[in-house]
JSON list of C-alpha atoms in Angstrom, two decimals:
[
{"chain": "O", "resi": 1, "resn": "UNK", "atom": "CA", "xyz": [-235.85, 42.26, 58.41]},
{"chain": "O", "resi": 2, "resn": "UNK", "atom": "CA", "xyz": [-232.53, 42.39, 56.42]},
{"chain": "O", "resi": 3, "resn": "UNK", "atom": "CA", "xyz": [-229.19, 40.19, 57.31]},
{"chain": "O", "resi": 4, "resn": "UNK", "atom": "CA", "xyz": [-227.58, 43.66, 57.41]},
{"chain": "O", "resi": 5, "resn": "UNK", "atom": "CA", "xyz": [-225.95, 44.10, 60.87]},
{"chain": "O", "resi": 6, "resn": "UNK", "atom": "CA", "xyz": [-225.05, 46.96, 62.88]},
{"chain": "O", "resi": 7, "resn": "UNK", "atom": "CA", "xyz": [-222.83, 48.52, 65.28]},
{"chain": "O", "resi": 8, "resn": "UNK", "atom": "CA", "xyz": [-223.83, 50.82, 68.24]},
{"chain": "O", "resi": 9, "resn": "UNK", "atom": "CA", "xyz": [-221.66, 52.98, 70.94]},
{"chain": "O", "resi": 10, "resn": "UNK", "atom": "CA", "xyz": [-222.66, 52.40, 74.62]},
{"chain": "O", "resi": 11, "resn": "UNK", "atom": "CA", "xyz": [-221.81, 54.91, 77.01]},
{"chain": "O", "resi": 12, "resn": "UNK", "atom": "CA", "xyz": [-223.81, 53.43, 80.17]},
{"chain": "O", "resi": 13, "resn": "UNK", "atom": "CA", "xyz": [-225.66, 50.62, 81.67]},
{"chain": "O", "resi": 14, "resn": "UNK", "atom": "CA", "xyz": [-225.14, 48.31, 78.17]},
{"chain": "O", "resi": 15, "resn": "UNK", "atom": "CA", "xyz": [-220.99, 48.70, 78.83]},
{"chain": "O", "resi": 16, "resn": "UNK", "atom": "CA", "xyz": [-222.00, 45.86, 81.47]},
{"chain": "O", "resi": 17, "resn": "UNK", "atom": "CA", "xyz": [-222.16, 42.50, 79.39]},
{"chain": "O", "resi": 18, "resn": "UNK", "atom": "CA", "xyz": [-224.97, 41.69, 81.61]},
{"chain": "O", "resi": 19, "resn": "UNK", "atom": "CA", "xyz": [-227.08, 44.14, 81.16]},
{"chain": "O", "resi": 20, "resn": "UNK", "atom": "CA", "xyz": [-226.64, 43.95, 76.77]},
{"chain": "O", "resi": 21, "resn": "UNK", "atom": "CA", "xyz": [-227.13, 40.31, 76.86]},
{"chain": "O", "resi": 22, "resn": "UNK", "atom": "CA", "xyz": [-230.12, 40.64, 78.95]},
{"chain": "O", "resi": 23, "resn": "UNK", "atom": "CA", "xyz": [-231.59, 43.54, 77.30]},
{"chain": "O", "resi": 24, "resn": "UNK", "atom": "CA", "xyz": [-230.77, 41.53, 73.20]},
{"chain": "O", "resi": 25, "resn": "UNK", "atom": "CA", "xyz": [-231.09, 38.08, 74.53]},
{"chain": "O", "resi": 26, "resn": "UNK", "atom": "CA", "xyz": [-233.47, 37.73, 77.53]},
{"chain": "O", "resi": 27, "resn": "UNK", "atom": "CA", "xyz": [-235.37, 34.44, 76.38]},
{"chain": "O", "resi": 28, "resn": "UNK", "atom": "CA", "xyz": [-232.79, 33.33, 74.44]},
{"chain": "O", "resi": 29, "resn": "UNK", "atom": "CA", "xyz": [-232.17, 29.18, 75.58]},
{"chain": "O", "resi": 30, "resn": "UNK", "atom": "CA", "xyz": [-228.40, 29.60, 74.37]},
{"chain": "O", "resi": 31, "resn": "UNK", "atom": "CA", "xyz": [-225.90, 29.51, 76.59]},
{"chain": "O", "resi": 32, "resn": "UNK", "atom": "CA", "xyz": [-224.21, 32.80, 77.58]},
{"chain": "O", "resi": 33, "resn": "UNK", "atom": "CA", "xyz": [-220.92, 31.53, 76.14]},
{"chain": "O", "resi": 34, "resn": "UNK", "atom": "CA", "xyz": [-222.36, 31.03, 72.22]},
{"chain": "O", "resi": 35, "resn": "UNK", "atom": "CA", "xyz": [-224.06, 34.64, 72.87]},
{"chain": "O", "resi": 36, "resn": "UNK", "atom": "CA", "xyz": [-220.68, 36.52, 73.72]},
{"chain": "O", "resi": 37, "resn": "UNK", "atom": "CA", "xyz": [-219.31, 35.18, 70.48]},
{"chain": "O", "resi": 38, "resn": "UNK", "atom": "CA", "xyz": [-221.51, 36.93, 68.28]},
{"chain": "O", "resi": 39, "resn": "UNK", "atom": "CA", "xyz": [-221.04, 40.50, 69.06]},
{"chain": "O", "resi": 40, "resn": "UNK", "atom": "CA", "xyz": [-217.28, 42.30, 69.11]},
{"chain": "O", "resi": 41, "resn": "UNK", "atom": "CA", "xyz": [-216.61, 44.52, 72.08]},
{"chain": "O", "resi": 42, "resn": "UNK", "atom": "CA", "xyz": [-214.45, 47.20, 71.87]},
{"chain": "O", "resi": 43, "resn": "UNK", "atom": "CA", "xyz": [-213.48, 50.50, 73.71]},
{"chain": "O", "resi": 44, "resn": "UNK", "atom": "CA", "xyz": [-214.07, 53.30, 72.49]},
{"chain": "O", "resi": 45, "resn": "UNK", "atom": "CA", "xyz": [-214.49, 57.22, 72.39]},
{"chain": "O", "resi": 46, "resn": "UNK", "atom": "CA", "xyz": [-217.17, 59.55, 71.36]},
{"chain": "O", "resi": 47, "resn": "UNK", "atom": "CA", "xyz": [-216.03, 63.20, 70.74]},
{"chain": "O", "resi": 48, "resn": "UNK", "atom": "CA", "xyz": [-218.54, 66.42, 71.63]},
{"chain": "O", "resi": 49, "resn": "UNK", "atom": "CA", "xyz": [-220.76, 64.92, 73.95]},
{"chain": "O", "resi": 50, "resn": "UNK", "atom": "CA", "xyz": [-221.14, 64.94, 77.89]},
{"chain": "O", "resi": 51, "resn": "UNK", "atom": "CA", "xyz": [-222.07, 62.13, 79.60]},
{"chain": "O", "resi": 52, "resn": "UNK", "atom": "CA", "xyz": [-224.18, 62.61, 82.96]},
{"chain": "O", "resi": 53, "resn": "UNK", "atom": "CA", "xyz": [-226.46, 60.40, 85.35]},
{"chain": "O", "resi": 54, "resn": "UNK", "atom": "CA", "xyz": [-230.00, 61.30, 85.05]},
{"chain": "O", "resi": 55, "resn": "UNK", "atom": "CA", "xyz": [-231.42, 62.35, 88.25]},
{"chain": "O", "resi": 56, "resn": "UNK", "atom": "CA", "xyz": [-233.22, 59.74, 90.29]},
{"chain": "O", "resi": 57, "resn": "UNK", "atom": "CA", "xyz": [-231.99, 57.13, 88.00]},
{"chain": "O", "resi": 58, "resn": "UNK", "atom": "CA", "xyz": [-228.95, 54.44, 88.00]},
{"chain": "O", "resi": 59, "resn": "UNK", "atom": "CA", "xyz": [-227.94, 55.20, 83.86]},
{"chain": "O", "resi": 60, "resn": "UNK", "atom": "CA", "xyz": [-227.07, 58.33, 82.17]},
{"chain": "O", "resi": 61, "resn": "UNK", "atom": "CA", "xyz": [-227.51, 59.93, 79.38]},
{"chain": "O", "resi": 62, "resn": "UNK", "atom": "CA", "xyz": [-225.45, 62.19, 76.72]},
{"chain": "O", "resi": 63, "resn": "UNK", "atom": "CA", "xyz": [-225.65, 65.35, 74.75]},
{"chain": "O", "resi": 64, "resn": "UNK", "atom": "CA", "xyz": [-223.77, 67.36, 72.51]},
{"chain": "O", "resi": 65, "resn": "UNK", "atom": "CA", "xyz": [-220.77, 69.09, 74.03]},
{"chain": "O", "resi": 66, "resn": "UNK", "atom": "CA", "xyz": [-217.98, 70.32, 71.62]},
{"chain": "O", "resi": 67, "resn": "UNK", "atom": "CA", "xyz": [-215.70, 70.54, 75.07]},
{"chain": "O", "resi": 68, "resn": "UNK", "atom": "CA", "xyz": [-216.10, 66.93, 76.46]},
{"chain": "O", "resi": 69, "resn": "UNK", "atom": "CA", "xyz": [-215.84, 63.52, 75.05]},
{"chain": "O", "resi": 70, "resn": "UNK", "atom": "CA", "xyz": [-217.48, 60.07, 76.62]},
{"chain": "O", "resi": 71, "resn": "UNK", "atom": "CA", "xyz": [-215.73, 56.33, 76.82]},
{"chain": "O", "resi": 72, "resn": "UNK", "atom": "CA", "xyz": [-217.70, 53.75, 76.49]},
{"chain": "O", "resi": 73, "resn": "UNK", "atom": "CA", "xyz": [-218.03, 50.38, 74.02]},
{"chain": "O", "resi": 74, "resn": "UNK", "atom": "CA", "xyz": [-218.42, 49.82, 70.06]},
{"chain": "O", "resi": 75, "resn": "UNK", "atom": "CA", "xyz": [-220.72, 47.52, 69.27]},
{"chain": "O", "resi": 76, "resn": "UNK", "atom": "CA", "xyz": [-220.70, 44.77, 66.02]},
{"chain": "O", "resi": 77, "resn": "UNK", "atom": "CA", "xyz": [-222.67, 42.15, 64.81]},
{"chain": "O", "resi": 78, "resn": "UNK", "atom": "CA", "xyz": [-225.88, 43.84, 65.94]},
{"chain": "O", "resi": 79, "resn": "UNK", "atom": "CA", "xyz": [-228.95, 42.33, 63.94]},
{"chain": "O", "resi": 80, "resn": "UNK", "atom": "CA", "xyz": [-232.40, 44.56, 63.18]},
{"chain": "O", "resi": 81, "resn": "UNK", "atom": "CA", "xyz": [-234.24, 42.67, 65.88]},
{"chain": "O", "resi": 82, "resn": "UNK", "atom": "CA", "xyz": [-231.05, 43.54, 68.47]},
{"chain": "O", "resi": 83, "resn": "UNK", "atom": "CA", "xyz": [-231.73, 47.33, 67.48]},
{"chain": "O", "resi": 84, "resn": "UNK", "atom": "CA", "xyz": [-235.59, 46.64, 68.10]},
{"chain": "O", "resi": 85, "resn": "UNK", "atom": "CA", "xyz": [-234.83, 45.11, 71.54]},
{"chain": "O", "resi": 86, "resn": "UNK", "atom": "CA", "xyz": [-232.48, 48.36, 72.26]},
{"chain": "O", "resi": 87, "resn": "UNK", "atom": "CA", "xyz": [-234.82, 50.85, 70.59]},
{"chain": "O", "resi": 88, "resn": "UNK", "atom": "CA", "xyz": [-237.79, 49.66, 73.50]},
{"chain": "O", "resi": 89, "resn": "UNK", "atom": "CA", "xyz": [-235.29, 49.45, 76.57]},
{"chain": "O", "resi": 90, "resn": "UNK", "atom": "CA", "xyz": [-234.19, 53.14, 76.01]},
{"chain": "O", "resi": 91, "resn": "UNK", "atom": "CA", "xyz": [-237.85, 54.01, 75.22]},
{"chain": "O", "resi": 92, "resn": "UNK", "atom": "CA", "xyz": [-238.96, 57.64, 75.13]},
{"chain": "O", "resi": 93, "resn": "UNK", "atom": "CA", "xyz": [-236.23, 59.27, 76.54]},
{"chain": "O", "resi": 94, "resn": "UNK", "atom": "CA", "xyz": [-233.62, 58.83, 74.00]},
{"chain": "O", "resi": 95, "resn": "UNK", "atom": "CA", "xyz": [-233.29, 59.53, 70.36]},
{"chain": "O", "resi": 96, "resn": "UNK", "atom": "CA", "xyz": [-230.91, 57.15, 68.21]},
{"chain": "O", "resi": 97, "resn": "UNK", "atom": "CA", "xyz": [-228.98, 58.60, 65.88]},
{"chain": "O", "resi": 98, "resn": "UNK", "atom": "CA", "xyz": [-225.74, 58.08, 63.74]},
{"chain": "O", "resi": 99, "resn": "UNK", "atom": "CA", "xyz": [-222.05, 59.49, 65.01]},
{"chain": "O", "resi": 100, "resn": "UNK", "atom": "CA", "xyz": [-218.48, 58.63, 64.38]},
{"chain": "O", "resi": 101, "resn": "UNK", "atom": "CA", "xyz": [-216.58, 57.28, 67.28]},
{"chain": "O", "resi": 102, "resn": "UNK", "atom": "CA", "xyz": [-213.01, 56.54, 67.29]},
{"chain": "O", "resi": 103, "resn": "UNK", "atom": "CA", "xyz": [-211.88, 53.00, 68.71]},
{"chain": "O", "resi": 104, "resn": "UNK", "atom": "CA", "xyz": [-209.44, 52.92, 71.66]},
{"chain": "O", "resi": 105, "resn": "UNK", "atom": "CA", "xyz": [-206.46, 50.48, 70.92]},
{"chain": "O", "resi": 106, "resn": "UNK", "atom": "CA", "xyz": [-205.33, 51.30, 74.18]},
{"chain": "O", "resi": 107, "resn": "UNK", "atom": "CA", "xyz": [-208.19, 53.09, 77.03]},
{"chain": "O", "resi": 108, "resn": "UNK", "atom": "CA", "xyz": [-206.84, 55.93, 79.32]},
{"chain": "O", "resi": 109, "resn": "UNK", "atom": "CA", "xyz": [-208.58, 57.49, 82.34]},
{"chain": "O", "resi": 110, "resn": "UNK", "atom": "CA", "xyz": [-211.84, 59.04, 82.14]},
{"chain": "O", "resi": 111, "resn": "UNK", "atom": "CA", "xyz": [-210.00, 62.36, 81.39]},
{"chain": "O", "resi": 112, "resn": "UNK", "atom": "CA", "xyz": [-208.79, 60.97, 78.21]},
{"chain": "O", "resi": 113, "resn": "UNK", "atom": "CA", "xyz": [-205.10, 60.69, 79.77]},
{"chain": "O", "resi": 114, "resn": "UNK", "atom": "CA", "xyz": [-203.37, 57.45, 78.19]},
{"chain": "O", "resi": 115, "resn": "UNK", "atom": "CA", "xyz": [-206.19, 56.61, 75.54]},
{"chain": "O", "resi": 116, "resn": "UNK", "atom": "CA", "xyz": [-204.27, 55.44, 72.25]},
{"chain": "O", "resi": 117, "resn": "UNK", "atom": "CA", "xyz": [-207.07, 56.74, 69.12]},
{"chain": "O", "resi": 118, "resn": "UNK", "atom": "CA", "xyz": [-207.24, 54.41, 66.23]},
{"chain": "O", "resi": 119, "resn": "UNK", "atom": "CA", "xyz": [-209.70, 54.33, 63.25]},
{"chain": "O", "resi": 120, "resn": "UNK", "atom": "CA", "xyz": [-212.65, 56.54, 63.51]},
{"chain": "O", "resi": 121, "resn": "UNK", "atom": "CA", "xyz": [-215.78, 54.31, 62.61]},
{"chain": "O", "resi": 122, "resn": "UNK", "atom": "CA", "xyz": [-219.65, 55.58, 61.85]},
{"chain": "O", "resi": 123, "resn": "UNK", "atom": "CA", "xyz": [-222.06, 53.79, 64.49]},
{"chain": "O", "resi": 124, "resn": "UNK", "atom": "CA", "xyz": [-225.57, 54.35, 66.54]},
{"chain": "O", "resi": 125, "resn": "UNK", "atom": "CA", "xyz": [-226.03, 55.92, 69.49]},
{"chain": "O", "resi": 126, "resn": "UNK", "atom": "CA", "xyz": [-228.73, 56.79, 71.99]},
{"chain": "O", "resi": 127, "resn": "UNK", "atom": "CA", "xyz": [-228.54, 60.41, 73.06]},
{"chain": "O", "resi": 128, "resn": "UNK", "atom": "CA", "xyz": [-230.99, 62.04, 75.87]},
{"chain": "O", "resi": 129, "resn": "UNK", "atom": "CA", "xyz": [-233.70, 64.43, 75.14]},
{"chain": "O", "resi": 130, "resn": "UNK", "atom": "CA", "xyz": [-234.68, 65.97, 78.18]},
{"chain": "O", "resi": 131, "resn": "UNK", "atom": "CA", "xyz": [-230.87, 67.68, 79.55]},
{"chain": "O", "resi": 132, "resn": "UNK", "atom": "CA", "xyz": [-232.55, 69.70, 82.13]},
{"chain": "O", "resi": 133, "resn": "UNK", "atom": "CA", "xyz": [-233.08, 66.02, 84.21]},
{"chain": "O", "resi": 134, "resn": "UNK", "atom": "CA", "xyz": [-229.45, 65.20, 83.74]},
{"chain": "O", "resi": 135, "resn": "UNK", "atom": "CA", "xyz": [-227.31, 66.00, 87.19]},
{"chain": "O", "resi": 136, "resn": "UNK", "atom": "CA", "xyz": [-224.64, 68.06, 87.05]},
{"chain": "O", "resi": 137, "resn": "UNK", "atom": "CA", "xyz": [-221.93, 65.60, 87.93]},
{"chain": "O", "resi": 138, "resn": "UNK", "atom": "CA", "xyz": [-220.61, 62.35, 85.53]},
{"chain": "O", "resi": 139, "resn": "UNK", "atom": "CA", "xyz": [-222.36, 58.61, 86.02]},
{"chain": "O", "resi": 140, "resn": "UNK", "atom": "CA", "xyz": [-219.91, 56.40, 87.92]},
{"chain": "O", "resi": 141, "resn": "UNK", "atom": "CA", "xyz": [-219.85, 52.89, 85.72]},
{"chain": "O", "resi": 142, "resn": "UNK", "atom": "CA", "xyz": [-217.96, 50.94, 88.42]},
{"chain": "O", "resi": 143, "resn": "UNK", "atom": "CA", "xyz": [-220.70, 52.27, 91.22]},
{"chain": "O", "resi": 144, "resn": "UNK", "atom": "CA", "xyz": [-223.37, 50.82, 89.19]},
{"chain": "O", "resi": 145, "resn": "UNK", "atom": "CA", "xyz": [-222.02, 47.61, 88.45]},
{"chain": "O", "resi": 146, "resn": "UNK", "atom": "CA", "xyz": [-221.17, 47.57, 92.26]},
{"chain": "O", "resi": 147, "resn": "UNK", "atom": "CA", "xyz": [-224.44, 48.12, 93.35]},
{"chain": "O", "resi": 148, "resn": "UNK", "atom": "CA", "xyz": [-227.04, 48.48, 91.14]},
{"chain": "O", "resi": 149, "resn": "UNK", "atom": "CA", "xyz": [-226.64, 45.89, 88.23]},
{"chain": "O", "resi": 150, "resn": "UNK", "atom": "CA", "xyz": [-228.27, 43.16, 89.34]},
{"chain": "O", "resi": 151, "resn": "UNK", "atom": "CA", "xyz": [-231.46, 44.92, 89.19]},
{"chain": "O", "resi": 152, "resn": "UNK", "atom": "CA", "xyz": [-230.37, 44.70, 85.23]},
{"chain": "O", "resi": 153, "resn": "UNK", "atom": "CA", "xyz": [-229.83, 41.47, 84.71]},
{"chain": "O", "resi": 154, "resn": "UNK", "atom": "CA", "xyz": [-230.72, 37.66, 84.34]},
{"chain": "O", "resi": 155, "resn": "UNK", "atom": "CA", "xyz": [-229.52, 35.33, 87.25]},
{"chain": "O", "resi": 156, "resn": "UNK", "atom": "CA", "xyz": [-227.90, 33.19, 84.92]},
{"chain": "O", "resi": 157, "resn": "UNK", "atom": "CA", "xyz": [-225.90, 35.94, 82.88]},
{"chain": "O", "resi": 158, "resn": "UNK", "atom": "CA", "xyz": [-222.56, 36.08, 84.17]},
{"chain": "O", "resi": 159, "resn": "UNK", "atom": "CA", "xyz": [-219.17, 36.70, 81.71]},
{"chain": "O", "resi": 160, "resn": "UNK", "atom": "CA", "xyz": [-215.47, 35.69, 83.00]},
{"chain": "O", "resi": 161, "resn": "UNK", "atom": "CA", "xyz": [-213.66, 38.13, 80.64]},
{"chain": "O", "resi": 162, "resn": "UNK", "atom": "CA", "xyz": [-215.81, 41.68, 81.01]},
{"chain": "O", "resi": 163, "resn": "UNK", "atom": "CA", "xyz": [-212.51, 44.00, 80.52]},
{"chain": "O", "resi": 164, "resn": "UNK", "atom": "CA", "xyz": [-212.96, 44.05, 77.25]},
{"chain": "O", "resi": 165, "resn": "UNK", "atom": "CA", "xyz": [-216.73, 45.06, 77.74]},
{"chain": "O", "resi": 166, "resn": "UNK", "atom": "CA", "xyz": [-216.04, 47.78, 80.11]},
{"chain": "O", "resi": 167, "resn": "UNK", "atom": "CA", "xyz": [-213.12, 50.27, 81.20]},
{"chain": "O", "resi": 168, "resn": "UNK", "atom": "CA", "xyz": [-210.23, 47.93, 79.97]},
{"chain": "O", "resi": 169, "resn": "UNK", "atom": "CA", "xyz": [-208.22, 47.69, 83.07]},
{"chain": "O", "resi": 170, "resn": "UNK", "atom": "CA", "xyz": [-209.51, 51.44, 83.44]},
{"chain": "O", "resi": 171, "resn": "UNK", "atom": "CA", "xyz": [-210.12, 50.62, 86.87]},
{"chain": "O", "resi": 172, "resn": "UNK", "atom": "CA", "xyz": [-206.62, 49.71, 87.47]},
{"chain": "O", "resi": 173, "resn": "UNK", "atom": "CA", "xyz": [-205.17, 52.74, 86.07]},
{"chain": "O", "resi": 174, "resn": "UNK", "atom": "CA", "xyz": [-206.82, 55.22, 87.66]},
{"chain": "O", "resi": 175, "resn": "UNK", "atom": "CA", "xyz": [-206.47, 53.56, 91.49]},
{"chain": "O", "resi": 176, "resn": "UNK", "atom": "CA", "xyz": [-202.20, 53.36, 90.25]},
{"chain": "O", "resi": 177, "resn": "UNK", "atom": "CA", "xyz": [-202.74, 56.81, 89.60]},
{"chain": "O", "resi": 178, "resn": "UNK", "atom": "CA", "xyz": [-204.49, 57.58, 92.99]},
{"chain": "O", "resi": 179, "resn": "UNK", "atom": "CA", "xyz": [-201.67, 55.92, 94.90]},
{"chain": "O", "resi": 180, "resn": "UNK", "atom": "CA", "xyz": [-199.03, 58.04, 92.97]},
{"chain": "O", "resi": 181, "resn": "UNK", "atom": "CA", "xyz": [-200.68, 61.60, 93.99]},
{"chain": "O", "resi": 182, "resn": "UNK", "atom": "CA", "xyz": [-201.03, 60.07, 97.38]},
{"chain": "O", "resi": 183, "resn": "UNK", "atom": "CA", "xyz": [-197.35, 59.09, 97.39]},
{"chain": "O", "resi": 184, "resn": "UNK", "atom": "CA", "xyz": [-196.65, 62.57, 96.11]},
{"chain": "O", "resi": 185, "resn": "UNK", "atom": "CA", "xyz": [-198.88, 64.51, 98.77]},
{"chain": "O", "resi": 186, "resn": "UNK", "atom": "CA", "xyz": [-197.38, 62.36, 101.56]}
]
């Protein structure tokens, strides 16, 4: 193993802090506090790929698509036996490779409306092999943390200050925005 870390772009079930710290850390005796201080979150944005939910499953999967882009997390401070942990939890169906994402120093809705593009930075990624089990409609982040996540999950993992793990006030955004057309349709 070599002290080299790396950084990785999640686009799914490992945007939950929950679900990453479980997955990297499951037997781990530290507390979850000394855990979230090791690895940077940070939103980002992955150009030319589509994100959808695989069919009869609660986590998607991506593919190359020169007309979409996906949101999701950048990753630091990942170490070789981190990548080994992530390598077996996406298993089979995924490939890793490398891409460039750009950070978000500001995240828009999921349409891309309001995101603020910073530096562009090289990092792994798991992208789906099999499209033709990917539905034809986007996987809903909020839904799964809602109501699937603590399938995911240790008991004990549970973080204050996810925001900056997930949609960064995304959330927030997007039900102002809802209100507004309402307002306007009214």
């Amino acid at each position: 193993m070599s002290d080299r870390t790396h950084t990785a772009f999640f686009y799914g079930t490992l945007m939950a802090p929950e679900v990453f710290y479980t997955v990297c850390y499951r037997y781990a005796k530290e507390a979850a506090s000394v855990l979230q201080s090791i690895h940077e979150f940070q939103p980002a944005i992955l150009h030319g790929y589509c994100r959808r939910r695989v069919t009869y499953a609660d986590y998607p999967g991506i593919f190359p698509d020169k007309d979409h882009e996906v949101r999701g997390v950048y990753v630091t401070g990942l170490t070789d036996a981190n990548m080994d942990k992530l390598d077996m939890f996406e298993g089979s169906e995924y490939e890793r490779r490398t891409v460039k994402v750009r950070l978000l120093s500001k995240a828009g809705d999921d349409k891309g409306d309001g995101n603020a593009e910073g530096e562009e930075v090289e990092c792994d990624v798991y992208v789906y092999k099999y499209r033709k089990n990917l539905e034809d409609r986007e996987w809903d982040f909020k839904e799964f943390r809602e109501q699937k996540m603590k399938r995911w999950t240790r008991e004990d993992y549970e973080f204050d200050n996810t925001e900056a793990f997930s949609s960064n006030g995304v959330e927030e955004v997007e039900e102002e925005a809802a209100e507004e057309l309402e307002g306007l349709q009214s």
